[in-house]
PDB file of C-alpha atoms and ligand atoms in Angstrom:
ATOM      1  CA  MET A   1     222.893 -63.140  49.776  1.00 51.00           C
ATOM      2  CA  ASP A   2     220.687 -60.064  50.001  1.00 65.00           C
ATOM      3  CA  ASP A   3     219.517 -60.634  46.438  1.00 90.00           C
ATOM      4  CA  GLU A   4     217.227 -63.284  47.878  1.00 97.00           C
ATOM      5  CA  LEU A   5     215.282 -60.895  50.100  1.00 97.00           C
ATOM      6  CA  PHE A   6     212.056 -59.540  48.644  1.00 98.00           C
ATOM      7  CA  LEU A   7     210.385 -56.738  50.608  1.00 98.00           C
ATOM      8  CA  GLU A   8     207.575 -54.668  49.166  1.00 98.00           C
ATOM      9  CA  GLN A   9     205.628 -51.882  50.840  1.00 98.00           C
ATOM     10  CA  ILE A  10     201.985 -51.535  49.719  1.00 98.00           C
ATOM     11  CA  GLU A  11     199.860 -48.600  50.894  1.00 97.00           C
ATOM     12  CA  CYS A  12     196.209 -49.577  51.526  1.00 97.00           C
ATOM     13  CA  GLY A  13     193.036 -47.918  52.793  1.00 96.00           C
ATOM     14  CA  PRO A  14     192.009 -44.450  53.961  1.00 96.00           C
ATOM     15  CA  MET A  15     194.229 -44.539  57.089  1.00 96.00           C
ATOM     16  CA  GLN A  16     197.497 -44.736  55.114  1.00 97.00           C
ATOM     17  CA  ASN A  17     198.248 -48.268  56.318  1.00 98.00           C
ATOM     18  CA  PHE A  18     201.333 -49.994  55.001  1.00 98.00           C
ATOM     19  CA  VAL A  19     200.964 -53.684  54.174  1.00 98.00           C
ATOM     20  CA  TYR A  20     204.168 -55.590  53.448  1.00 98.00           C
ATOM     21  CA  ALA A  21     205.095 -58.631  51.406  1.00 98.00           C
ATOM     22  CA  VAL A  22     208.337 -60.101  52.771  1.00 98.00           C
ATOM     23  CA  GLY A  23     209.962 -63.221  51.421  1.00 98.00           C
ATOM     24  CA  SER A  24     212.339 -65.001  49.110  1.00 98.00           C
ATOM     25  CA  ARG A  25     213.026 -64.328  45.450  1.00 98.00           C
ATOM     26  CA  ALA A  26     214.519 -67.844  45.208  1.00 97.00           C
ATOM     27  CA  ALA A  27     211.547 -69.661  46.761  1.00 98.00           C
ATOM     28  CA  ARG A  28     209.022 -67.244  45.154  1.00 98.00           C
ATOM     29  CA  GLU A  29     207.154 -67.173  48.478  1.00 98.00           C
ATOM     30  CA  VAL A  30     206.151 -64.290  50.738  1.00 98.00           C
ATOM     31  CA  ALA A  31     204.681 -63.602  54.152  1.00 98.00           C
ATOM     32  CA  LEU A  32     201.990 -60.885  54.195  1.00 98.00           C
ATOM     33  CA  VAL A  33     202.354 -58.406  57.061  1.00 98.00           C
ATOM     34  CA  ASP A  34     199.040 -56.923  58.273  1.00 98.00           C
ATOM     35  CA  PRO A  35     196.978 -57.764  55.169  1.00 98.00           C
ATOM     36  CA  ALA A  36     193.863 -55.540  55.324  1.00 98.00           C
ATOM     37  CA  TRP A  37     191.506 -53.237  53.369  1.00 98.00           C
ATOM     38  CA  ASN A  38     191.825 -54.933  49.964  1.00 98.00           C
ATOM     39  CA  VAL A  39     192.930 -58.488  50.617  1.00 98.00           C
ATOM     40  CA  SER A  40     192.219 -60.004  47.193  1.00 98.00           C
ATOM     41  CA  GLY A  41     193.955 -57.018  45.581  1.00 98.00           C
ATOM     42  CA  ILE A  42     197.055 -57.605  47.738  1.00 98.00           C
ATOM     43  CA  VAL A  43     197.111 -61.336  46.956  1.00 98.00           C
ATOM     44  CA  ASP A  44     196.619 -60.687  43.213  1.00 98.00           C
ATOM     45  CA  HIS A  45     199.361 -58.054  43.300  1.00 98.00           C
ATOM     46  CA  VAL A  46     201.993 -60.393  44.775  1.00 98.00           C
ATOM     47  CA  ARG A  47     200.921 -63.287  42.525  1.00 98.00           C
ATOM     48  CA  GLU A  48     201.246 -61.059  39.432  1.00 98.00           C
ATOM     49  CA  GLN A  49     204.906 -60.669  40.389  1.00 98.00           C
ATOM     50  CA  GLY A  50     205.300 -64.441  40.648  1.00 98.00           C
ATOM     51  CA  PHE A  51     205.124 -64.783  44.445  1.00 98.00           C
ATOM     52  CA  GLU A  52     202.838 -66.998  46.482  1.00 98.00           C
ATOM     53  CA  PRO A  53     201.653 -65.855  49.937  1.00 98.00           C
ATOM     54  CA  VAL A  54     202.401 -68.672  52.416  1.00 98.00           C
ATOM     55  CA  CYS A  55     201.665 -67.092  55.815  1.00 98.00           C
ATOM     56  CA  ALA A  56     200.472 -63.897  57.484  1.00 98.00           C
ATOM     57  CA  LEU A  57     202.302 -61.905  60.171  1.00 98.00           C
ATOM     58  CA  VAL A  58     200.403 -59.718  62.632  1.00 98.00           C
ATOM     59  CA  THR A  59     201.991 -56.605  64.149  1.00 98.00           C
ATOM     60  CA  HIS A  60     198.990 -56.049  66.446  1.00 98.00           C
ATOM     61  CA  TYR A  61     195.249 -56.592  66.670  1.00 98.00           C
ATOM     62  CA  HIS A  62     193.781 -53.265  65.564  1.00 98.00           C
ATOM     63  CA  PRO A  63     191.241 -53.687  62.716  1.00 98.00           C
ATOM     64  CA  ASP A  64     192.993 -51.264  60.351  1.00 98.00           C
ATOM     65  CA  HIS A  65     195.850 -53.832  60.326  1.00 98.00           C
ATOM     66  CA  ILE A  66     194.081 -57.203  60.391  1.00 98.00           C
ATOM     67  CA  GLY A  67     190.426 -56.470  59.618  1.00 98.00           C
ATOM     68  CA  GLY A  68     187.269 -56.280  61.712  1.00 97.00           C
ATOM     69  CA  ARG A  69     184.821 -53.633  62.875  1.00 95.00           C
ATOM     70  CA  MET A  70     186.172 -50.141  63.458  1.00 92.00           C
ATOM     71  CA  MET A  71     184.453 -46.754  63.556  1.00 89.00           C
ATOM     72  CA  GLY A  72     181.203 -48.117  62.151  1.00 92.00           C
ATOM     73  CA  GLN A  73     182.698 -49.923  59.189  1.00 94.00           C
ATOM     74  CA  THR A  74     183.853 -53.445  58.453  1.00 96.00           C
ATOM     75  CA  ILE A  75     187.426 -53.688  57.224  1.00 98.00           C
ATOM     76  CA  GLU A  76     188.692 -56.692  55.254  1.00 98.00           C
ATOM     77  CA  GLY A  77     191.571 -58.609  56.775  1.00 98.00           C
ATOM     78  CA  LEU A  78     192.691 -62.002  58.013  1.00 98.00           C
ATOM     79  CA  SER A  79     189.329 -63.767  57.744  1.00 98.00           C
ATOM     80  CA  GLU A  80     189.011 -62.762  54.047  1.00 98.00           C
ATOM     81  CA  LEU A  81     192.611 -63.910  53.496  1.00 98.00           C
ATOM     82  CA  LEU A  82     191.831 -67.343  54.968  1.00 98.00           C
ATOM     83  CA  GLU A  83     188.786 -67.614  52.693  1.00 98.00           C
ATOM     84  CA  LEU A  84     191.111 -67.120  49.710  1.00 98.00           C
ATOM     85  CA  LYS A  85     193.768 -69.499  50.989  1.00 98.00           C
ATOM     86  CA  GLY A  86     194.392 -71.350  54.245  1.00 97.00           C
ATOM     87  CA  MET A  87     197.665 -70.367  55.918  1.00 98.00           C
ATOM     88  CA  LYS A  88     199.199 -69.860  59.353  1.00 98.00           C
ATOM     89  CA  ILE A  89     198.869 -66.497  61.060  1.00 98.00           C
ATOM     90  CA  TYR A  90     201.822 -65.556  63.279  1.00 98.00           C
ATOM     91  CA  ALA A  91     200.868 -63.389  66.257  1.00 98.00           C
ATOM     92  CA  ASN A  92     202.580 -62.658  69.538  1.00 98.00           C
ATOM     93  CA  ARG A  93     201.334 -64.831  72.391  1.00 98.00           C
ATOM     94  CA  HIS A  94     199.969 -61.761  74.227  1.00 98.00           C
ATOM     95  CA  GLU A  95     197.993 -60.648  71.165  1.00 98.00           C
ATOM     96  CA  ALA A  96     196.369 -63.957  70.216  1.00 97.00           C
ATOM     97  CA  SER A  97     193.048 -63.518  72.022  1.00 97.00           C
ATOM     98  CA  GLY A  98     192.654 -59.969  70.653  1.00 97.00           C
ATOM     99  CA  VAL A  99     193.338 -61.192  67.106  1.00 98.00           C
ATOM    100  CA  GLN A 100     190.681 -63.905  67.460  1.00 98.00           C
ATOM    101  CA  LYS A 101     188.131 -61.499  68.941  1.00 97.00           C
ATOM    102  CA  VAL A 102     188.583 -58.783  66.304  1.00 97.00           C
ATOM    103  CA  THR A 103     188.777 -61.000  63.190  1.00 98.00           C
ATOM    104  CA  GLY A 104     186.915 -64.190  64.131  1.00 97.00           C
ATOM    105  CA  VAL A 105     189.815 -66.442  63.101  1.00 97.00           C
ATOM    106  CA  SER A 106     190.178 -69.571  65.238  1.00 97.00           C
ATOM    107  CA  GLU A 107     192.947 -70.577  67.613  1.00 96.00           C
ATOM    108  CA  SER A 108     194.049 -73.328  65.217  1.00 97.00           C
ATOM    109  CA  ASP A 109     194.735 -70.692  62.516  1.00 97.00           C
ATOM    110  CA  LEU A 110     197.190 -68.944  64.839  1.00 98.00           C
ATOM    111  CA  GLU A 111     200.837 -69.658  65.468  1.00 98.00           C
ATOM    112  CA  MET A 112     201.661 -67.956  68.764  1.00 98.00           C
ATOM    113  CA  VAL A 113     205.205 -66.625  68.886  1.00 98.00           C
ATOM    114  CA  ASP A 114     207.557 -65.120  71.435  1.00 98.00           C
ATOM    115  CA  SER A 115     210.268 -62.511  71.070  1.00 98.00           C
ATOM    116  CA  GLY A 116     213.299 -64.043  69.349  1.00 98.00           C
ATOM    117  CA  ASP A 117     211.336 -66.688  67.435  1.00 98.00           C
ATOM    118  CA  VAL A 118     212.042 -66.904  63.718  1.00 98.00           C
ATOM    119  CA  VAL A 119     210.045 -67.919  60.646  1.00 98.00           C
ATOM    120  CA  LYS A 120     211.899 -68.829  57.448  1.00 98.00           C
ATOM    121  CA  ILE A 121     210.739 -68.091  53.905  1.00 98.00           C
ATOM    122  CA  GLY A 122     213.274 -69.814  51.640  1.00 97.00           C
ATOM    123  CA  ASN A 123     216.552 -68.791  53.262  1.00 97.00           C
ATOM    124  CA  VAL A 124     215.166 -65.465  54.506  1.00 98.00           C
ATOM    125  CA  GLU A 125     214.772 -65.426  58.278  1.00 98.00           C
ATOM    126  CA  ILE A 126     212.158 -63.144  59.834  1.00 98.00           C
ATOM    127  CA  GLU A 127     212.708 -62.554  63.555  1.00 98.00           C
ATOM    128  CA  PHE A 128     209.870 -61.558  65.877  1.00 98.00           C
ATOM    129  CA  LEU A 129     210.576 -58.758  68.364  1.00 98.00           C
ATOM    130  CA  HIS A 130     207.986 -58.228  71.103  1.00 98.00           C
ATOM    131  CA  THR A 131     207.476 -54.458  71.491  1.00 98.00           C
ATOM    132  CA  PRO A 132     204.513 -53.929  73.858  1.00 98.00           C
ATOM    133  CA  GLY A 133     203.078 -50.497  74.577  1.00 98.00           C
ATOM    134  CA  HIS A 134     200.606 -49.648  71.803  1.00 98.00           C
ATOM    135  CA  THR A 135     198.999 -53.043  72.570  1.00 98.00           C
ATOM    136  CA  PRO A 136     200.167 -55.859  74.920  1.00 98.00           C
ATOM    137  CA  GLY A 137     201.358 -58.118  72.101  1.00 98.00           C
ATOM    138  CA  SER A 138     202.607 -55.597  69.548  1.00 98.00           C
ATOM    139  CA  GLN A 139     205.564 -56.973  67.638  1.00 98.00           C
ATOM    140  CA  CYS A 140     208.076 -55.874  65.012  1.00 98.00           C
ATOM    141  CA  PHE A 141     209.713 -58.052  62.361  1.00 98.00           C
ATOM    142  CA  ARG A 142     213.444 -57.919  61.786  1.00 98.00           C
ATOM    143  CA  VAL A 143     214.631 -59.162  58.404  1.00 98.00           C
ATOM    144  CA  ARG A 144     218.362 -58.749  57.785  1.00 96.00           C
ATOM    145  CA  ASN A 145     218.862 -54.976  58.096  1.00 96.00           C
ATOM    146  CA  SER A 146     215.178 -54.066  57.799  1.00 98.00           C
ATOM    147  CA  LEU A 147     212.634 -53.579  60.577  1.00 98.00           C
ATOM    148  CA  VAL A 148     208.884 -53.699  59.941  1.00 98.00           C
ATOM    149  CA  SER A 149     207.536 -51.863  62.968  1.00 98.00           C
ATOM    150  CA  GLY A 150     203.707 -51.772  62.829  1.00 98.00           C
ATOM    151  CA  ASP A 151     202.327 -49.071  65.121  1.00 98.00           C
ATOM    152  CA  THR A 152     205.189 -49.236  67.623  1.00 98.00           C
ATOM    153  CA  LEU A 153     207.421 -46.800  65.756  1.00 98.00           C
ATOM    154  CA  PHE A 154     206.684 -44.347  62.963  1.00 98.00           C
ATOM    155  CA  ILE A 155     209.309 -42.246  61.252  1.00 97.00           C
ATOM    156  CA  GLN A 156     208.168 -39.133  63.074  1.00 95.00           C
ATOM    157  CA  GLY A 157     206.309 -40.571  66.052  1.00 95.00           C
ATOM    158  CA  CYS A 158     205.113 -43.672  67.849  1.00 96.00           C
ATOM    159  CA  GLY A 159     201.800 -45.477  68.283  1.00 96.00           C
ATOM    160  CA  ARG A 160     199.123 -44.146  70.621  1.00 96.00           C
ATOM    161  CA  VAL A 161     199.388 -45.247  74.233  1.00 95.00           C
ATOM    162  CA  ASP A 162     196.018 -43.959  75.429  1.00 94.00           C
ATOM    163  CA  LEU A 163     193.937 -46.830  74.002  1.00 94.00           C
ATOM    164  CA  PRO A 164     192.527 -49.886  75.839  1.00 93.00           C
ATOM    165  CA  GLY A 165     195.442 -52.298  76.350  1.00 93.00           C
ATOM    166  CA  SER A 166     198.063 -49.585  75.855  1.00 96.00           C
ATOM    167  CA  ASP A 167     200.868 -49.128  78.375  1.00 97.00           C
ATOM    168  CA  PRO A 168     202.989 -45.957  78.149  1.00 97.00           C
ATOM    169  CA  ASP A 169     205.824 -47.323  80.330  1.00 97.00           C
ATOM    170  CA  GLU A 170     206.098 -50.455  78.178  1.00 98.00           C
ATOM    171  CA  MET A 171     206.156 -48.272  75.059  1.00 98.00           C
ATOM    172  CA  TYR A 172     209.110 -46.372  76.472  1.00 98.00           C
ATOM    173  CA  GLN A 173     211.067 -49.602  76.994  1.00 97.00           C
ATOM    174  CA  SER A 174     210.126 -50.851  73.509  1.00 98.00           C
ATOM    175  CA  LEU A 175     211.343 -47.608  71.919  1.00 98.00           C
ATOM    176  CA  ARG A 176     214.632 -47.889  73.844  1.00 97.00           C
ATOM    177  CA  LYS A 177     215.009 -51.404  72.440  1.00 97.00           C
ATOM    178  CA  LEU A 178     214.425 -50.214  68.859  1.00 97.00           C
ATOM    179  CA  ALA A 179     216.700 -47.186  69.297  1.00 96.00           C
ATOM    180  CA  ALA A 180     219.503 -49.630  70.135  1.00 96.00           C
ATOM    181  CA  LEU A 181     219.272 -51.347  66.728  1.00 97.00           C
ATOM    182  CA  PRO A 182     222.153 -50.628  64.327  1.00 98.00           C
ATOM    183  CA  ASP A 183     221.957 -47.186  62.662  1.00 97.00           C
ATOM    184  CA  GLU A 184     221.872 -48.722  59.178  1.00 98.00           C
ATOM    185  CA  THR A 185     218.660 -50.659  59.985  1.00 98.00           C
ATOM    186  CA  VAL A 186     215.904 -49.498  57.607  1.00 98.00           C
ATOM    187  CA  LEU A 187     212.602 -48.732  59.332  1.00 98.00           C
ATOM    188  CA  TYR A 188     209.363 -49.682  57.551  1.00 98.00           C
ATOM    189  CA  PRO A 189     206.445 -48.319  59.617  1.00 98.00           C
ATOM    190  CA  GLY A 190     202.791 -49.427  59.802  1.00 98.00           C
ATOM    191  CA  HIS A 191     201.391 -46.123  58.494  1.00 98.00           C
ATOM    192  CA  ASP A 192     202.473 -43.373  56.142  1.00 96.00           C
ATOM    193  CA  TYR A 193     202.393 -40.645  58.795  1.00 95.00           C
ATOM    194  CA  GLY A 194     205.052 -38.446  57.209  1.00 93.00           C
ATOM    195  CA  GLY A 195     208.807 -38.374  56.985  1.00 94.00           C
ATOM    196  CA  GLY A 196     208.895 -40.651  53.947  1.00 94.00           C
ATOM    197  CA  PRO A 197     207.908 -44.281  53.366  1.00 97.00           C
ATOM    198  CA  HIS A 198     211.063 -45.635  55.032  1.00 97.00           C
ATOM    199  CA  ARG A 199     214.195 -44.310  56.704  1.00 98.00           C
ATOM    200  CA  THR A 200     217.337 -45.646  58.285  1.00 98.00           C
ATOM    201  CA  MET A 201     217.352 -45.715  62.091  1.00 97.00           C
ATOM    202  CA  ALA A 202     220.093 -43.056  61.994  1.00 97.00           C
ATOM    203  CA  GLU A 203     217.745 -40.732  60.054  1.00 97.00           C
ATOM    204  CA  THR A 204     214.753 -41.709  62.181  1.00 97.00           C
ATOM    205  CA  LYS A 205     216.596 -40.890  65.406  1.00 96.00           C
ATOM    206  CA  ARG A 206     217.250 -37.398  64.036  1.00 95.00           C
ATOM    207  CA  MET A 207     213.616 -36.916  62.923  1.00 95.00           C
ATOM    208  CA  ASN A 208     211.804 -38.539  65.854  1.00 96.00           C
ATOM    209  CA  ALA A 209     211.870 -36.877  69.272  1.00 94.00           C
ATOM    210  CA  TYR A 210     210.231 -39.941  70.889  1.00 95.00           C
ATOM    211  CA  LEU A 211     213.470 -41.864  70.385  1.00 95.00           C
ATOM    212  CA  ARG A 212     215.555 -39.251  72.179  1.00 93.00           C
ATOM    213  CA  ILE A 213     213.864 -39.037  75.581  1.00 94.00           C
ATOM    214  CA  PRO A 214     216.605 -39.899  78.054  1.00 92.00           C
ATOM    215  CA  THR A 215     214.635 -41.067  81.103  1.00 96.00           C
ATOM    216  CA  LEU A 216     211.372 -42.800  81.950  1.00 96.00           C
ATOM    217  CA  GLU A 217     210.497 -39.881  84.246  1.00 96.00           C
ATOM    218  CA  MET A 218     210.736 -37.388  81.364  1.00 95.00           C
ATOM    219  CA  TRP A 219     208.713 -39.761  79.199  1.00 95.00           C
ATOM    220  CA  ARG A 220     205.950 -39.936  81.828  1.00 95.00           C
ATOM    221  CA  GLU A 221     205.894 -36.161  82.036  1.00 93.00           C
ATOM    222  CA  LEU A 222     205.534 -35.901  78.245  1.00 89.00           C
ATOM    223  CA  MET A 223     202.777 -38.551  78.204  1.00 88.00           C
ATOM    224  CA  GLY A 224     200.999 -36.992  81.187  1.00 86.00           C
ATOM    225  CA  THR A 225     201.053 -40.304  83.067  1.00 81.00           C
TER     226      THR A 225
HETATM  227 ZN1   ZN B 301     197.191 -49.677  66.040  1.00 74.43          ZN
END
């Protein structure tokens, strides 16, 4: 069964972002997770391997993940992808307005999803997990025993919670939820911020102090909130 799953990690841009192509070797189709920085290069790269991108999945609305203006520069992302090929963009319901504002894509391009919803590529099911905290509609993607986590969880840290739209208490609950996933789950983060490109949750729990904070009170103390 697992022979069908295709999952490739592609590092893009000066902020060590990880873009992912996730899909089916049988159907030769992939979803692109957070396509940004070099969109035509990403599309060419998956097509060279015989895969066709059929949809885009958004972890959250920050421009280094989906394109837009950030720190005085314009980053390629979803709007450039839609110019290359029309496709649905899956974003959490609470992130949809932010995605539209940052990238200029329209509401009709978006498929708003809730936690527990699933999209299928061939026979590969991708489940959406709402993990607010870094942003209100941050989400992770669970595919068999892999978890693509965006900026919610890194191998040695978690996403910032001091930005507009961040919520430290929600981040704590989201991290508890991810810490409860099976130990053999393989974590694929949204940036290469050290600790390796991917790790099992068992390894991550050993390497990441943010996953080991026992109470919300201790978390608030650590976050200074
Ligand atoms: Zn972010």
